[in-house]
Short mmCIF file of C-alpha atoms in Angstrom, two decimals:
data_model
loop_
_atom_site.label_atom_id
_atom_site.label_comp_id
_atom_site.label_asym_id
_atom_site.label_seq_id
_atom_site.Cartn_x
_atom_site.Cartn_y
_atom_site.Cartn_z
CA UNK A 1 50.44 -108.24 81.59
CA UNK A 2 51.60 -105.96 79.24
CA UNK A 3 52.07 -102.09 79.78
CA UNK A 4 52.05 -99.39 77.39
CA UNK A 5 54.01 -96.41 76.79
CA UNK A 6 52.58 -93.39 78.72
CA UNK A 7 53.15 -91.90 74.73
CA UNK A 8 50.56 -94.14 72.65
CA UNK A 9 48.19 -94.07 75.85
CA UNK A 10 48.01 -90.55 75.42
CA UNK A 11 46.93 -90.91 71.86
CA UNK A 12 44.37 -93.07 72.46
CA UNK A 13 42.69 -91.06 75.52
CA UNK A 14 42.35 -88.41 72.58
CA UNK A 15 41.02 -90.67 70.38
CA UNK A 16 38.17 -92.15 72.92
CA UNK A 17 37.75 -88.54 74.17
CA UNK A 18 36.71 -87.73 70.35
CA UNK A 19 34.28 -90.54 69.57
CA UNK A 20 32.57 -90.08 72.78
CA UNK A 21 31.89 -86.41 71.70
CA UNK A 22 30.66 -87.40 68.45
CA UNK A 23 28.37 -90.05 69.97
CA UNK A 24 26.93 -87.60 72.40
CA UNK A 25 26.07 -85.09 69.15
CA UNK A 26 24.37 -88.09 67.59
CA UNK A 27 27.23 -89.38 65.26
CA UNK A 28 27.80 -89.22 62.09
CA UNK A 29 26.46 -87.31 59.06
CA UNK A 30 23.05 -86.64 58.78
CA UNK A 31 21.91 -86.41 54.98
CA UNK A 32 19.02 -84.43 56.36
CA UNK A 33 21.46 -81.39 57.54
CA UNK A 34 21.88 -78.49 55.09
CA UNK A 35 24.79 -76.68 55.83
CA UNK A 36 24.72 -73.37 56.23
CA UNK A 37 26.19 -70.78 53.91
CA UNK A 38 26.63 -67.17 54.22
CA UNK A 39 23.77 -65.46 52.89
CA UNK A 40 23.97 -63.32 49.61
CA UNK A 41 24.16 -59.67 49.62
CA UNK A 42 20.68 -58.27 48.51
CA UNK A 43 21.22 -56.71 44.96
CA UNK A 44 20.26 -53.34 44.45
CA UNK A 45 17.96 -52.48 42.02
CA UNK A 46 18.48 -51.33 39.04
CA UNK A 47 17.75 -47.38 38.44
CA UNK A 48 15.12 -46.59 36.28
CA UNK A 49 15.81 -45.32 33.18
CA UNK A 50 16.65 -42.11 32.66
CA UNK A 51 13.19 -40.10 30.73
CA UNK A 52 13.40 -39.55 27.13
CA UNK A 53 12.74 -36.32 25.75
CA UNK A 54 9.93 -36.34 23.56
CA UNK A 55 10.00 -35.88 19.68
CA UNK A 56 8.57 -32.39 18.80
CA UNK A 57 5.51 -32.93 16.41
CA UNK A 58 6.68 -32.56 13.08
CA UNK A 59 5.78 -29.32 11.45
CA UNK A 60 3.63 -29.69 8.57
CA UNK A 61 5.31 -29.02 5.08
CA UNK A 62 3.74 -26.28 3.61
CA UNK A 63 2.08 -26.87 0.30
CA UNK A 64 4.31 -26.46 -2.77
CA UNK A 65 1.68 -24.22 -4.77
CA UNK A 66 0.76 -20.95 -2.41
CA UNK A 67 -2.86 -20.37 -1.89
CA UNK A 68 -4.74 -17.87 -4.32
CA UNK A 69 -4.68 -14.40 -3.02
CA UNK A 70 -7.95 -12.98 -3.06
CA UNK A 71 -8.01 -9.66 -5.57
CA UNK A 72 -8.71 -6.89 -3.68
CA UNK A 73 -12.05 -5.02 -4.06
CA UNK A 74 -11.80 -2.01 -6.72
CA UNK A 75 -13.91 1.17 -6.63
CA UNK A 76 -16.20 0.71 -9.15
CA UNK A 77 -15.48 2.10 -12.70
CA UNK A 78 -16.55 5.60 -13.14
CA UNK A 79 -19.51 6.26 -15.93
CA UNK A 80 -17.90 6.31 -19.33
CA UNK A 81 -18.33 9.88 -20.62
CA UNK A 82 -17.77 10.15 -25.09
CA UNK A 83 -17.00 13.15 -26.85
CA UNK A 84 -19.97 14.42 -29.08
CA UNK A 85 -19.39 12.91 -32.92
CA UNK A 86 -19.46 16.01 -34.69
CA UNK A 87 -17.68 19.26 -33.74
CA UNK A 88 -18.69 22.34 -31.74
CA UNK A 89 -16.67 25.73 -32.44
CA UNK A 90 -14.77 26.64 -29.25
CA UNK A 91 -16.29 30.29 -29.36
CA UNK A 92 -20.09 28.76 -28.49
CA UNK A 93 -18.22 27.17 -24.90
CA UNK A 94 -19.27 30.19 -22.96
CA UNK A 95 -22.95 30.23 -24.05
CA UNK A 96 -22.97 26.40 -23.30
CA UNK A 97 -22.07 27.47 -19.71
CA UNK A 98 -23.68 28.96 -16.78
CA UNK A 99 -22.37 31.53 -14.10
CA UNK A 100 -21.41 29.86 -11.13
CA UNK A 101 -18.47 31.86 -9.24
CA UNK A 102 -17.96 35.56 -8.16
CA UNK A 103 -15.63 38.01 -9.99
CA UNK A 104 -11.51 37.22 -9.43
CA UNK A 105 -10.90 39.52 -6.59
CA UNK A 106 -6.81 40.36 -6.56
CA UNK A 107 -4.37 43.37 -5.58
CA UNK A 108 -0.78 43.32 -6.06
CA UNK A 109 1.80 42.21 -8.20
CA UNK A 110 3.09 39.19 -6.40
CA UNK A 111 4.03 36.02 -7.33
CA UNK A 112 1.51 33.13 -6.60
CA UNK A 113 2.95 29.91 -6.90
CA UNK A 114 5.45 30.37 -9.28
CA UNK A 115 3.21 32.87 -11.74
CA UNK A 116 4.55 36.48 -11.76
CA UNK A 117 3.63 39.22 -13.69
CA UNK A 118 3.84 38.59 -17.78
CA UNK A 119 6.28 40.58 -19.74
CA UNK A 120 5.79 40.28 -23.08
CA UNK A 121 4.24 37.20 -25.30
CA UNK A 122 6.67 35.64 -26.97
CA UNK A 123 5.26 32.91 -25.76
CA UNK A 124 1.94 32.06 -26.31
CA UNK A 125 -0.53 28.84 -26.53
CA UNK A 126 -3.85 27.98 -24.72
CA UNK A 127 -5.35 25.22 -22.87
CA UNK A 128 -9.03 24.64 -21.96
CA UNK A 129 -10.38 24.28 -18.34
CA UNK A 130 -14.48 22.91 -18.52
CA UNK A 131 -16.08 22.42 -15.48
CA UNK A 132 -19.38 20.44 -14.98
CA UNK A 133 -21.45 20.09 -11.82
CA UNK A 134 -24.52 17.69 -12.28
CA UNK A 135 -24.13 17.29 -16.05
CA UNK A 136 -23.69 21.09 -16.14
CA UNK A 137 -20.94 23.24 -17.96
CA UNK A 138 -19.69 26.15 -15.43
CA UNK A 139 -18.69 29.83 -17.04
CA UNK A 140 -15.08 30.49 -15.62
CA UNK A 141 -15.14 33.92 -14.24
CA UNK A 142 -13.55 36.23 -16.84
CA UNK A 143 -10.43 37.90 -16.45
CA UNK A 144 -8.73 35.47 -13.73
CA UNK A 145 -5.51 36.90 -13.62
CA UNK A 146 -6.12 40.29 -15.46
CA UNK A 147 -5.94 43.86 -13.50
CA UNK A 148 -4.57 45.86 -10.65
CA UNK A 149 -1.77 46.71 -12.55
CA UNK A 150 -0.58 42.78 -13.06
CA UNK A 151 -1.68 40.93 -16.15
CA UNK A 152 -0.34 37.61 -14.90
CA UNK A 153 1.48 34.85 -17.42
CA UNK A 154 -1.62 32.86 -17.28
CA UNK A 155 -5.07 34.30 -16.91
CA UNK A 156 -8.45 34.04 -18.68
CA UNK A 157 -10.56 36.69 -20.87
CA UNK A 158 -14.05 35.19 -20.68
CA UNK A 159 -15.90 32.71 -19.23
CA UNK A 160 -15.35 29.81 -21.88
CA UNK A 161 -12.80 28.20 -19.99
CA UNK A 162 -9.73 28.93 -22.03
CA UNK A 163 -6.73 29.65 -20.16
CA UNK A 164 -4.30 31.71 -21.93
CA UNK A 165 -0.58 31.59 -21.16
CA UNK A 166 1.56 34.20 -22.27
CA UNK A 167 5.21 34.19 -21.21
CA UNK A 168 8.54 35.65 -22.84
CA UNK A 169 9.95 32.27 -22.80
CA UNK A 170 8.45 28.93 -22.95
CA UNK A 171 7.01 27.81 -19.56
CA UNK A 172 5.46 24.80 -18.15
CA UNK A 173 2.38 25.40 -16.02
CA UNK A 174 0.19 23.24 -14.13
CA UNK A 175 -3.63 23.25 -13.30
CA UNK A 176 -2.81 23.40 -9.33
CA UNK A 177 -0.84 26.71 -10.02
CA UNK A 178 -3.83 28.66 -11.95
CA UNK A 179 -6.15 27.34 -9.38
CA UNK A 180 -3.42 28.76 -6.48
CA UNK A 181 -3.74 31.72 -8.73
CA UNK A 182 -7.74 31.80 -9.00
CA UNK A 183 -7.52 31.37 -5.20
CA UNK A 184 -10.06 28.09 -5.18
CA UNK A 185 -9.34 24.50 -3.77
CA UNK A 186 -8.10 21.53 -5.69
CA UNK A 187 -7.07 17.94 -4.86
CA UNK A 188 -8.50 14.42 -5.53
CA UNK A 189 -11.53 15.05 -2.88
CA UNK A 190 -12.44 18.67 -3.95
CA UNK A 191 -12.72 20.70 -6.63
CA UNK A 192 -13.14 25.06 -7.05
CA UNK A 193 -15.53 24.77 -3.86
CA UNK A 194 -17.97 22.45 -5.55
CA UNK A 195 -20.07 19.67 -3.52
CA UNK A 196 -18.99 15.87 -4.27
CA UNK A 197 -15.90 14.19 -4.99
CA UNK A 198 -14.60 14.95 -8.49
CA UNK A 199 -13.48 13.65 -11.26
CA UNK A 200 -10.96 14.22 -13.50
CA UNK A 201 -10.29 13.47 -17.32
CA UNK A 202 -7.77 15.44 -19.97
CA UNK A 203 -9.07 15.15 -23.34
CA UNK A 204 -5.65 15.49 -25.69
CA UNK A 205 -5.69 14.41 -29.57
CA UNK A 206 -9.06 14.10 -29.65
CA UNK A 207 -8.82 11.01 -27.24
CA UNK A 208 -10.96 10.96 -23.13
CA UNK A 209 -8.52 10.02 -20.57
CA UNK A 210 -9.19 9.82 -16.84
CA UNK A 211 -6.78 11.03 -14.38
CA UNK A 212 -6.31 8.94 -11.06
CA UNK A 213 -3.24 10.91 -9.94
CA UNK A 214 -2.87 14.63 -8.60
CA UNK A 215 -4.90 16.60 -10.27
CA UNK A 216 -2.53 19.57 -9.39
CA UNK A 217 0.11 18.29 -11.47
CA UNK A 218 -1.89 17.87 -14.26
CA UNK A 219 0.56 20.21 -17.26
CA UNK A 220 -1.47 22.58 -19.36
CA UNK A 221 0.06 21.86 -22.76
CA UNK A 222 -1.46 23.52 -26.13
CA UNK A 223 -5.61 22.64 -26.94
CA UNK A 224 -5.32 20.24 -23.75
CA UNK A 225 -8.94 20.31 -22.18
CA UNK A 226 -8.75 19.16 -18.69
CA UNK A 227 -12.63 17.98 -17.35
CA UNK A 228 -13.35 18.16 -14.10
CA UNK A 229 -16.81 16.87 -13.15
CA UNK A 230 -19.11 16.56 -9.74
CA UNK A 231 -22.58 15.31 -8.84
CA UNK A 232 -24.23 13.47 -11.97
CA UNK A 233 -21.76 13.17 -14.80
CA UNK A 234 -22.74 14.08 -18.48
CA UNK A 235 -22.38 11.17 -20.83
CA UNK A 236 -21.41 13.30 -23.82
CA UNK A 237 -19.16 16.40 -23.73
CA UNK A 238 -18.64 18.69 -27.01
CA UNK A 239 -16.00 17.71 -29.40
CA UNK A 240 -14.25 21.55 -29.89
CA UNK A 241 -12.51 22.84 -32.86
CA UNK A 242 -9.87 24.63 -32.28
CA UNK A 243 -8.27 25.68 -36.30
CA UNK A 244 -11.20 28.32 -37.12
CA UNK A 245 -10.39 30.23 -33.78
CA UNK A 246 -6.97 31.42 -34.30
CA UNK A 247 -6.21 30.20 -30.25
#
């Protein structure tokens, strides 16, 4: 009978105890077992992206030719008034005129508006003031300027319309200082008291001008006419002659 070592019988009690544990757990592998593995960590997901700011409409280009700027309305053009073909002598302007105003009324010897007192006439030339109110010549008072002691440096002797201007040196007058003198209105609306908006022309060299500016500053030069005219207009004024009255 033979007898083992109490080593190598241990071994084998190890052994048997192992196979009869895998026995009792069915034995072997089973192709049918999946093993197990450690499950994944869920992803996260991904962040939306971010918004994207939105492209401003594109502004228009402007076109390269700039529209046609519409001309503005105009007053229409005054009534052409002509000056008479043949000559009238400057002495028949009063009788073409009627009275219209009262007598100059004036005391004292004060300045008015830069016109003082004449002192001698070394100086002297004339200019002609006509006045029309609905196709109408209008008589100047006489003597505008003249009396109480004063004969002013420019004043008138009748009612023709010619102002005289007498100085002992050369001056430069206007027509809004002999109407500050005459003591009557004038600007662009209004005219010596007169109803209606006037208008104004210079006649110079034989040539009708109108005049859209100041009327004030209008300068009375020598044989200048100045025309002021309200209500209906005349469409033909006299043509004066000046050389055969000695002005």
């Amino acid at each position: 009978m033979l007898t083992m070592k109490p080593r190598r019988v241990l071994q084998m009690t190890i052994t048997l105890a192992a196979l009869s544990t895998l026995a009792a757990c069915g034995g072997g592998s089973d192709s049918s077992y999946a093993p197990i593995t450690d499950p994944q960590t869920p992803t996260s997901p991904a962040p939306p992206p971010p918004p994207t700011t939105p492209t401003p409409p594109t502004t228009p280009t402007p076109p390269t030719t700039p529209p046609t700027t519409p001309t503005p309305p105009t007053d229409p053009a005054p009534p052409e008034i002509a000056l008479a073909p043949t000559y009238t002598n400057l002495t028949a302007a009063e009788s073409l005129s009627r009275p219209n105003w009262a007598a100059w009324s004036h005391t004292g010897t004060a300045v008015v508006n830069g016109v003082g007192c004449a002192k001698n006439e070394d100086y002297h030339i004339h200019a002609l003031l006509s006045i029309y109110s609905n196709g109408q010549r209008l008589a100047l008072p006489d003597s505008i300027g003249r009396g109480s002691g004063c004969n002013y440096e420019m004043h008138t002797h009748d009612g023709s319309g010619v102002l005289h201007i007498e100085t002992d040196v050369p001056k430069v007058f206007t027509l809004g200082q002999f109407f500050s003198l005459w003591g009557l209105p004038l600007s662009v609306s209004a005219a010596a008291g007169l109803p209606g908006t006037p208008t104004y022309y210079v006649i110079e060299n034989e040539k009708i001008t109108r005049v859209t500016t100041d009327p004030a500053a209008i300068v009375l030069s020598r044989h200048k006419e100045i025309l002021i005219v309200t209500g209906t207009p005349p469409t033909q004024v006299p043509r004066y002659n000046w050389s055969n009255t000695g002005l």
